[in-house]
Amino acid sequence: MYDFSPTPGQSKPVLYQDLVEAALAITQDEPDAVANMANCAALMAGFLPDLNWAGFYRMLGGELVLGPFAGRPACIRIALGKGVCGMAAATGKTQLVPDVHAFPGHIACDAASRSELVVPVCRGGAVIAVIDLDSPLLARFDAEDAAGIEALAKAIADRI
Ligand code: SME
């Protein structure tokens, strides 16, 4: 049994440090990318408060395809440049969206989502996936969340 859980009351940087350590521990020596993404999605959902969706889209055949996640069923394929995820994949840049209704082309998979953070996962100079977090709260994510998920993306890039 695994027992990874956040310590209550810690700062965001420490929370993300613990999340990255848990992700590295649970993916260690496991070569299956789907298993590793599934456990990382579960860790994000468990560690990070106020989320309604946490998971992966993988770059496959020039488009994003839904990967392991925690949350409600989501749209399966996203073209590069479309929505928040497609923008992150096309530009290779983190997308921090305080109000999804103000993001042109936002793809609503869950009507409850109000803010979103999407971070590209890169390997060998190419985007291989994105990590997508959704929240029902406006402006749920800040620069510390972006830095934390970027650290996670870097840590697991060779394991997914
Ligand atoms: N909102 C995303 C689509 C994926 S769902 O949030 C899970 C987007 O605009 O790309």
PDB file of C-alpha atoms and ligand atoms in Angstrom:
ATOM      1  CA  MET A   1       0.000   0.000   0.000  1.00  0.00           C
ATOM      2  CA  TYR A   2       1.183   3.501  -0.763  1.00  0.00           C
ATOM      3  CA  ASP A   3       0.553   6.288   1.693  1.00  0.00           C
ATOM      4  CA  PHE A   4       1.529   9.569   0.102  1.00  0.00           C
ATOM      5  CA  SER A   5      -0.300  12.548   1.513  1.00  0.00           C
ATOM      6  CA  PRO A   6       0.462  16.226   2.024  1.00  0.00           C
ATOM      7  CA  THR A   7       1.423  17.585   5.425  1.00  0.00           C
ATOM      8  CA  PRO A   8      -1.336  20.006   6.485  1.00  0.00           C
ATOM      9  CA  GLY A   9      -0.450  23.698   6.675  1.00  0.00           C
ATOM     10  CA  GLN A  10       2.778  23.635   4.708  1.00  0.00           C
ATOM     11  CA  SER A  11       3.772  26.342   2.204  1.00  0.00           C
ATOM     12  CA  LYS A  12       3.114  25.824  -1.498  1.00  0.00           C
ATOM     13  CA  PRO A  13       6.795  25.369  -2.422  1.00  0.00           C
ATOM     14  CA  VAL A  14       7.138  22.621   0.216  1.00  0.00           C
ATOM     15  CA  LEU A  15       3.853  21.041  -0.884  1.00  0.00           C
ATOM     16  CA  TYR A  16       5.131  20.815  -4.463  1.00  0.00           C
ATOM     17  CA  GLN A  17       8.522  19.542  -3.297  1.00  0.00           C
ATOM     18  CA  ASP A  18       6.703  16.744  -1.466  1.00  0.00           C
ATOM     19  CA  LEU A  19       4.505  16.086  -4.516  1.00  0.00           C
ATOM     20  CA  VAL A  20       7.557  15.776  -6.770  1.00  0.00           C
ATOM     21  CA  GLU A  21       9.279  13.463  -4.279  1.00  0.00           C
ATOM     22  CA  ALA A  22       6.157  11.271  -4.093  1.00  0.00           C
ATOM     23  CA  ALA A  23       5.917  11.166  -7.893  1.00  0.00           C
ATOM     24  CA  LEU A  24       9.570  10.191  -8.200  1.00  0.00           C
ATOM     25  CA  ALA A  25       9.169   7.498  -5.554  1.00  0.00           C
ATOM     26  CA  ILE A  26       6.024   5.959  -7.051  1.00  0.00           C
ATOM     27  CA  THR A  27       7.358   5.940 -10.635  1.00  0.00           C
ATOM     28  CA  GLN A  28      10.807   4.666  -9.729  1.00  0.00           C
ATOM     29  CA  ASP A  29      11.716   1.487 -11.626  1.00  0.00           C
ATOM     30  CA  GLU A  30       8.315   1.361 -13.376  1.00  0.00           C
ATOM     31  CA  PRO A  31       8.718   1.473 -17.159  1.00  0.00           C
ATOM     32  CA  ASP A  32       5.011   1.710 -18.047  1.00  0.00           C
ATOM     33  CA  ALA A  33       4.114   5.290 -18.973  1.00  0.00           C
ATOM     34  CA  VAL A  34       0.356   4.851 -18.454  1.00  0.00           C
ATOM     35  CA  ALA A  35       0.841   3.420 -14.965  1.00  0.00           C
ATOM     36  CA  ASN A  36       3.154   6.295 -14.082  1.00  0.00           C
ATOM     37  CA  MET A  37       0.799   8.974 -15.443  1.00  0.00           C
ATOM     38  CA  ALA A  38      -2.127   7.355 -13.596  1.00  0.00           C
ATOM     39  CA  ASN A  39      -0.290   7.443 -10.278  1.00  0.00           C
ATOM     40  CA  CYS A  40       0.894  11.023 -10.875  1.00  0.00           C
ATOM     41  CA  ALA A  41      -2.677  12.117 -11.666  1.00  0.00           C
ATOM     42  CA  ALA A  42      -3.863  10.505  -8.423  1.00  0.00           C
ATOM     43  CA  LEU A  43      -1.049  12.218  -6.498  1.00  0.00           C
ATOM     44  CA  MET A  44      -1.903  15.646  -7.942  1.00  0.00           C
ATOM     45  CA  ALA A  45      -5.587  15.153  -7.076  1.00  0.00           C
ATOM     46  CA  GLY A  46      -4.634  14.079  -3.557  1.00  0.00           C
ATOM     47  CA  PHE A  47      -2.024  16.740  -2.828  1.00  0.00           C
ATOM     48  CA  LEU A  48      -3.558  19.834  -4.404  1.00  0.00           C
ATOM     49  CA  PRO A  49      -6.730  21.364  -2.924  1.00  0.00           C
ATOM     50  CA  ASP A  50      -9.651  22.817  -4.881  1.00  0.00           C
ATOM     51  CA  LEU A  51      -9.235  20.878  -8.137  1.00  0.00           C
ATOM     52  CA  ASN A  52     -12.012  19.311 -10.185  1.00  0.00           C
ATOM     53  CA  TRP A  53      -9.692  17.740 -12.788  1.00  0.00           C
ATOM     54  CA  ALA A  54      -6.027  16.721 -12.805  1.00  0.00           C
ATOM     55  CA  GLY A  55      -4.341  14.702 -15.491  1.00  0.00           C
ATOM     56  CA  PHE A  56      -2.468  14.276 -18.736  1.00  0.00           C
ATOM     57  CA  TYR A  57      -2.961  14.749 -22.445  1.00  0.00           C
ATOM     58  CA  ARG A  58      -0.333  12.965 -24.573  1.00  0.00           C
ATOM     59  CA  MET A  59       1.056  14.170 -27.871  1.00  0.00           C
ATOM     60  CA  LEU A  60       0.151  11.425 -30.349  1.00  0.00           C
ATOM     61  CA  GLY A  61       0.129  11.735 -34.128  1.00  0.00           C
ATOM     62  CA  GLY A  62       0.356  15.519 -34.011  1.00  0.00           C
ATOM     63  CA  GLU A  63      -2.553  16.080 -31.639  1.00  0.00           C
ATOM     64  CA  LEU A  64      -3.268  15.797 -27.935  1.00  0.00           C
ATOM     65  CA  VAL A  65      -5.018  12.630 -26.783  1.00  0.00           C
ATOM     66  CA  LEU A  66      -6.558  12.193 -23.340  1.00  0.00           C
ATOM     67  CA  GLY A  67      -4.348  10.324 -20.879  1.00  0.00           C
ATOM     68  CA  PRO A  68      -4.740   9.200 -17.280  1.00  0.00           C
ATOM     69  CA  PHE A  69      -6.598  11.657 -15.064  1.00  0.00           C
ATOM     70  CA  ALA A  70      -8.696  12.164 -11.958  1.00  0.00           C
ATOM     71  CA  GLY A  71     -11.990  13.938 -12.554  1.00  0.00           C
ATOM     72  CA  ARG A  72     -15.033  13.809 -14.790  1.00  0.00           C
ATOM     73  CA  PRO A  73     -14.837  12.308 -18.290  1.00  0.00           C
ATOM     74  CA  ALA A  74     -13.112  14.797 -20.609  1.00  0.00           C
ATOM     75  CA  CYS A  75     -12.759  15.619 -24.284  1.00  0.00           C
ATOM     76  CA  ILE A  76     -10.556  13.007 -25.923  1.00  0.00           C
ATOM     77  CA  ARG A  77      -8.657  14.778 -28.713  1.00  0.00           C
ATOM     78  CA  ILE A  78      -7.432  18.385 -28.818  1.00  0.00           C
ATOM     79  CA  ALA A  79      -5.767  19.920 -31.874  1.00  0.00           C
ATOM     80  CA  LEU A  80      -2.533  21.836 -31.385  1.00  0.00           C
ATOM     81  CA  GLY A  81      -3.251  25.498 -30.753  1.00  0.00           C
ATOM     82  CA  LYS A  82      -6.822  24.803 -29.626  1.00  0.00           C
ATOM     83  CA  GLY A  83      -7.935  25.494 -26.084  1.00  0.00           C
ATOM     84  CA  VAL A  84      -5.613  25.962 -23.147  1.00  0.00           C
ATOM     85  CA  CYS A  85      -4.030  22.522 -23.563  1.00  0.00           C
ATOM     86  CA  GLY A  86      -3.484  22.925 -27.304  1.00  0.00           C
ATOM     87  CA  MET A  87      -1.901  26.323 -26.704  1.00  0.00           C
ATOM     88  CA  ALA A  88       0.521  24.892 -24.126  1.00  0.00           C
ATOM     89  CA  ALA A  89       1.431  22.053 -26.485  1.00  0.00           C
ATOM     90  CA  ALA A  90       1.842  24.315 -29.528  1.00  0.00           C
ATOM     91  CA  THR A  91       3.965  26.933 -27.762  1.00  0.00           C
ATOM     92  CA  GLY A  92       5.783  24.730 -25.250  1.00  0.00           C
ATOM     93  CA  LYS A  93       4.860  27.348 -22.649  1.00  0.00           C
ATOM     94  CA  THR A  94       2.926  27.038 -19.407  1.00  0.00           C
ATOM     95  CA  GLN A  95      -0.597  28.485 -19.616  1.00  0.00           C
ATOM     96  CA  LEU A  96      -1.907  30.006 -16.388  1.00  0.00           C
ATOM     97  CA  VAL A  97      -5.520  31.003 -16.905  1.00  0.00           C
ATOM     98  CA  PRO A  98      -7.195  32.788 -13.951  1.00  0.00           C
ATOM     99  CA  ASP A  99     -10.607  32.874 -15.673  1.00  0.00           C
ATOM    100  CA  VAL A 100     -11.287  30.262 -18.334  1.00  0.00           C
ATOM    101  CA  HIS A 101     -14.287  32.231 -19.608  1.00  0.00           C
ATOM    102  CA  ALA A 102     -11.886  34.996 -20.629  1.00  0.00           C
ATOM    103  CA  PHE A 103      -9.571  32.620 -22.537  1.00  0.00           C
ATOM    104  CA  PRO A 104     -10.456  32.646 -26.243  1.00  0.00           C
ATOM    105  CA  GLY A 105     -11.146  29.108 -27.430  1.00  0.00           C
ATOM    106  CA  HIS A 106     -11.188  27.517 -23.993  1.00  0.00           C
ATOM    107  CA  ILE A 107     -12.590  23.987 -24.288  1.00  0.00           C
ATOM    108  CA  ALA A 108     -15.130  23.359 -21.535  1.00  0.00           C
ATOM    109  CA  CYS A 109     -14.936  19.708 -20.483  1.00  0.00           C
ATOM    110  CA  ASP A 110     -16.491  20.345 -17.089  1.00  0.00           C
ATOM    111  CA  ALA A 111     -18.848  23.310 -16.734  1.00  0.00           C
ATOM    112  CA  ALA A 112     -17.645  23.742 -13.140  1.00  0.00           C
ATOM    113  CA  SER A 113     -14.096  24.710 -14.210  1.00  0.00           C
ATOM    114  CA  ARG A 114     -13.277  28.399 -13.651  1.00  0.00           C
ATOM    115  CA  SER A 115      -9.466  28.493 -13.745  1.00  0.00           C
ATOM    116  CA  GLU A 116      -6.831  26.277 -15.302  1.00  0.00           C
ATOM    117  CA  LEU A 117      -3.091  25.569 -15.347  1.00  0.00           C
ATOM    118  CA  VAL A 118      -1.503  23.637 -18.208  1.00  0.00           C
ATOM    119  CA  VAL A 119       2.190  22.750 -18.232  1.00  0.00           C
ATOM    120  CA  PRO A 120       4.009  21.089 -21.132  1.00  0.00           C
ATOM    121  CA  VAL A 121       6.110  17.993 -20.478  1.00  0.00           C
ATOM    122  CA  CYS A 122       9.172  18.023 -22.748  1.00  0.00           C
ATOM    123  CA  ARG A 123      11.657  15.331 -23.672  1.00  0.00           C
ATOM    124  CA  GLY A 124      14.487  15.701 -26.151  1.00  0.00           C
ATOM    125  CA  GLY A 125      13.344  19.232 -26.955  1.00  0.00           C
ATOM    126  CA  ALA A 126       9.814  18.145 -27.937  1.00  0.00           C
ATOM    127  CA  VAL A 127       6.498  18.398 -26.096  1.00  0.00           C
ATOM    128  CA  ILE A 128       5.445  14.814 -25.326  1.00  0.00           C
ATOM    129  CA  ALA A 129       2.445  15.590 -23.100  1.00  0.00           C
ATOM    130  CA  VAL A 130       0.791  18.293 -21.051  1.00  0.00           C
ATOM    131  CA  ILE A 131      -0.278  18.265 -17.430  1.00  0.00           C
ATOM    132  CA  ASP A 132      -3.701  19.880 -17.023  1.00  0.00           C
ATOM    133  CA  LEU A 133      -5.188  21.098 -13.744  1.00  0.00           C
ATOM    134  CA  ASP A 134      -8.692  22.572 -13.502  1.00  0.00           C
ATOM    135  CA  SER A 135     -10.314  24.296 -10.535  1.00  0.00           C
ATOM    136  CA  PRO A 136     -13.873  25.390  -9.804  1.00  0.00           C
ATOM    137  CA  LEU A 137     -12.370  28.511  -8.138  1.00  0.00           C
ATOM    138  CA  LEU A 138     -11.477  31.678 -10.034  1.00  0.00           C
ATOM    139  CA  ALA A 139      -7.730  32.411 -10.034  1.00  0.00           C
ATOM    140  CA  ARG A 140      -6.941  29.192  -8.145  1.00  0.00           C
ATOM    141  CA  PHE A 141      -3.421  28.966  -9.632  1.00  0.00           C
ATOM    142  CA  ASP A 142      -0.467  31.330  -9.241  1.00  0.00           C
ATOM    143  CA  ALA A 143       3.213  31.434 -10.160  1.00  0.00           C
ATOM    144  CA  GLU A 144       4.089  29.019  -7.332  1.00  0.00           C
ATOM    145  CA  ASP A 145       1.643  26.462  -8.708  1.00  0.00           C
ATOM    146  CA  ALA A 146       3.111  26.922 -12.186  1.00  0.00           C
ATOM    147  CA  ALA A 147       6.665  26.479 -10.861  1.00  0.00           C
ATOM    148  CA  GLY A 148       5.611  23.428  -8.852  1.00  0.00           C
ATOM    149  CA  ILE A 149       3.935  21.658 -11.775  1.00  0.00           C
ATOM    150  CA  GLU A 150       6.837  22.606 -14.057  1.00  0.00           C
ATOM    151  CA  ALA A 151       9.159  20.902 -11.550  1.00  0.00           C
ATOM    152  CA  LEU A 152       6.902  17.832 -11.608  1.00  0.00           C
ATOM    153  CA  ALA A 153       6.864  17.791 -15.423  1.00  0.00           C
ATOM    154  CA  LYS A 154      10.648  17.917 -15.518  1.00  0.00           C
ATOM    155  CA  ALA A 155      10.992  15.212 -12.876  1.00  0.00           C
ATOM    156  CA  ILE A 156       8.743  12.682 -14.631  1.00  0.00           C
ATOM    157  CA  ALA A 157       9.500  13.504 -18.284  1.00  0.00           C
ATOM    158  CA  ASP A 158      11.639  10.372 -18.687  1.00  0.00           C
ATOM    159  CA  ARG A 159       9.069   8.152 -16.993  1.00  0.00           C
ATOM    160  CA  ILE A 160       5.916   8.821 -18.998  1.00  0.00           C
TER     161      ILE A 160
HETATM  162  N1  SME B   1     -10.033  23.061 -20.751  1.00  0.00           N
HETATM  163  C1  SME B   1      -9.062  22.382 -21.566  1.00  0.00           C
HETATM  164  C2  SME B   1      -9.581  21.071 -22.093  1.00  0.00           C
HETATM  165  C3  SME B   1      -9.256  19.917 -21.227  1.00  0.00           C
HETATM  166  S1  SME B   1     -10.224  19.801 -19.850  1.00  0.00           S
HETATM  167  O1  SME B   1     -10.073  20.999 -19.029  1.00  0.00           O
HETATM  168  C4  SME B   1      -9.906  18.449 -18.989  1.00  0.00           C
HETATM  169  C5  SME B   1      -8.641  23.264 -22.711  1.00  0.00           C
HETATM  170  O2  SME B   1      -9.198  24.333 -22.933  1.00  0.00           O
HETATM  171  O3  SME B   1      -7.720  22.875 -23.426  1.00  0.00           O
END
